[in-house]
Each structure stands twice: as C-alpha cells, then as structure tokens.
C-alpha cells in the first residue's frame, strides 16, 4: 500500500506524514505516521505498526 494515497474517511482529505510520538517498552520514539491534517486522525495499519515495532526492537538491541 502506498501511504501517500491514504485518505481520511471522515474528511476525505489526503493524509500527510507527520512526526508522531509513541511510547513502546518505556521508550519514546518519533516516527512519521500518516495523519489527517483536518481532524488529526492517525492512520496506522497493522502492517505498518508491526514494521515500526520491529525497527524499534532492532534499534534497542543495538544499544
Ligand atoms: Zn480527518
């Protein structure tokens, strides 16, 4: 799926990638997630979330 072509179902506007903070394993991370510029709804697919979690776990293991 192309993240650039995700639309908000409420506003029907294209989501834009914005830096979003999330916390995982007591660590804070900044990731670019597709977010609606109108209502602020963040779109995270299960696939994307898994990919981000894998990235985070790998970065933690490097430390
Ligand atoms: Zn919206």
PDB file of C-alpha atoms and ligand atoms in Angstrom:
ATOM      1  CA  UNK A   1       0.000   0.000   0.000  1.00  0.00           C
ATOM      2  CA  UNK A   2       1.210   3.482  -0.816  1.00  0.00           C
ATOM      3  CA  UNK A   3       0.967   5.620   2.303  1.00  0.00           C
ATOM      4  CA  UNK A   4       0.718   8.765   0.198  1.00  0.00           C
ATOM      5  CA  UNK A   5      -2.672   7.648  -1.074  1.00  0.00           C
ATOM      6  CA  UNK A   6      -4.404   7.113   2.238  1.00  0.00           C
ATOM      7  CA  UNK A   7      -7.439   9.328   2.755  1.00  0.00           C
ATOM      8  CA  UNK A   8      -9.288  10.213   5.928  1.00  0.00           C
ATOM      9  CA  UNK A   9     -12.683   8.512   5.809  1.00  0.00           C
ATOM     10  CA  UNK A  10     -14.293  11.389   7.728  1.00  0.00           C
ATOM     11  CA  UNK A  11     -12.831  14.403   5.910  1.00  0.00           C
ATOM     12  CA  UNK A  12     -11.953  12.823   2.562  1.00  0.00           C
ATOM     13  CA  UNK A  13      -8.607  14.591   2.526  1.00  0.00           C
ATOM     14  CA  UNK A  14      -5.252  13.019   1.852  1.00  0.00           C
ATOM     15  CA  UNK A  15      -3.300  12.086   4.952  1.00  0.00           C
ATOM     16  CA  UNK A  16       0.126  13.601   5.374  1.00  0.00           C
ATOM     17  CA  UNK A  17       3.123  12.096   7.137  1.00  0.00           C
ATOM     18  CA  UNK A  18       3.718  13.902  10.397  1.00  0.00           C
ATOM     19  CA  UNK A  19       6.123  13.234  13.206  1.00  0.00           C
ATOM     20  CA  UNK A  20       4.224  11.362  15.877  1.00  0.00           C
ATOM     21  CA  UNK A  21       5.410  10.353  19.316  1.00  0.00           C
ATOM     22  CA  UNK A  22       4.637   6.931  20.636  1.00  0.00           C
ATOM     23  CA  UNK A  23       5.852   5.023  23.620  1.00  0.00           C
ATOM     24  CA  UNK A  24       6.963   1.419  23.499  1.00  0.00           C
ATOM     25  CA  UNK A  25       8.772  -0.546  26.178  1.00  0.00           C
ATOM     26  CA  UNK A  26       9.041   2.662  28.220  1.00  0.00           C
ATOM     27  CA  UNK A  27      10.937   4.388  25.423  1.00  0.00           C
ATOM     28  CA  UNK A  28       9.684   7.337  23.422  1.00  0.00           C
ATOM     29  CA  UNK A  29      10.046   7.294  19.673  1.00  0.00           C
ATOM     30  CA  UNK A  30       9.344   9.739  16.906  1.00  0.00           C
ATOM     31  CA  UNK A  31       8.045   8.237  13.718  1.00  0.00           C
ATOM     32  CA  UNK A  32       6.410   9.645  10.617  1.00  0.00           C
ATOM     33  CA  UNK A  33       2.841   8.412  10.511  1.00  0.00           C
ATOM     34  CA  UNK A  34       0.078   9.316   8.083  1.00  0.00           C
ATOM     35  CA  UNK A  35      -2.212  11.799   9.801  1.00  0.00           C
ATOM     36  CA  UNK A  36      -5.253  13.751   8.694  1.00  0.00           C
ATOM     37  CA  UNK A  37      -4.381  17.479   8.578  1.00  0.00           C
ATOM     38  CA  UNK A  38      -8.038  18.317   9.237  1.00  0.00           C
ATOM     39  CA  UNK A  39      -9.150  16.173  12.188  1.00  0.00           C
ATOM     40  CA  UNK A  40      -5.796  14.806  13.331  1.00  0.00           C
ATOM     41  CA  UNK A  41      -6.773  11.173  12.913  1.00  0.00           C
ATOM     42  CA  UNK A  42      -3.661   8.997  12.724  1.00  0.00           C
ATOM     43  CA  UNK A  43      -3.776   6.099  10.351  1.00  0.00           C
ATOM     44  CA  UNK A  44      -1.671   3.115  11.395  1.00  0.00           C
ATOM     45  CA  UNK A  45      -2.147  -0.113   9.558  1.00  0.00           C
ATOM     46  CA  UNK A  46      -1.366  -3.327  11.380  1.00  0.00           C
ATOM     47  CA  UNK A  47       1.382  -3.980   8.887  1.00  0.00           C
ATOM     48  CA  UNK A  48       2.910  -0.563   9.429  1.00  0.00           C
ATOM     49  CA  UNK A  49       2.710  -0.894  13.209  1.00  0.00           C
ATOM     50  CA  UNK A  50       4.474  -4.240  13.111  1.00  0.00           C
ATOM     51  CA  UNK A  51       7.186  -2.805  10.894  1.00  0.00           C
ATOM     52  CA  UNK A  52       7.731   0.123  13.250  1.00  0.00           C
ATOM     53  CA  UNK A  53       7.845  -2.158  16.271  1.00  0.00           C
ATOM     54  CA  UNK A  54      10.441  -4.312  14.546  1.00  0.00           C
ATOM     55  CA  UNK A  55      12.521  -1.226  13.797  1.00  0.00           C
ATOM     56  CA  UNK A  56      12.262  -0.134  17.416  1.00  0.00           C
ATOM     57  CA  UNK A  57      13.227  -3.518  18.770  1.00  0.00           C
ATOM     58  CA  UNK A  58      16.227  -3.654  16.457  1.00  0.00           C
ATOM     59  CA  UNK A  59      17.363  -0.181  17.489  1.00  0.00           C
ATOM     60  CA  UNK A  60      17.049  -1.150  21.149  1.00  0.00           C
ATOM     61  CA  UNK A  61      19.141  -4.262  20.642  1.00  0.00           C
ATOM     62  CA  UNK A  62      21.879  -2.196  19.041  1.00  0.00           C
ATOM     63  CA  UNK A  63      22.355  -0.211  22.231  1.00  0.00           C
TER      64      UNK A  63
HETATM   65 ZN1  LIG B   1      -9.962  13.736   9.000  1.00  0.00          ZN
END
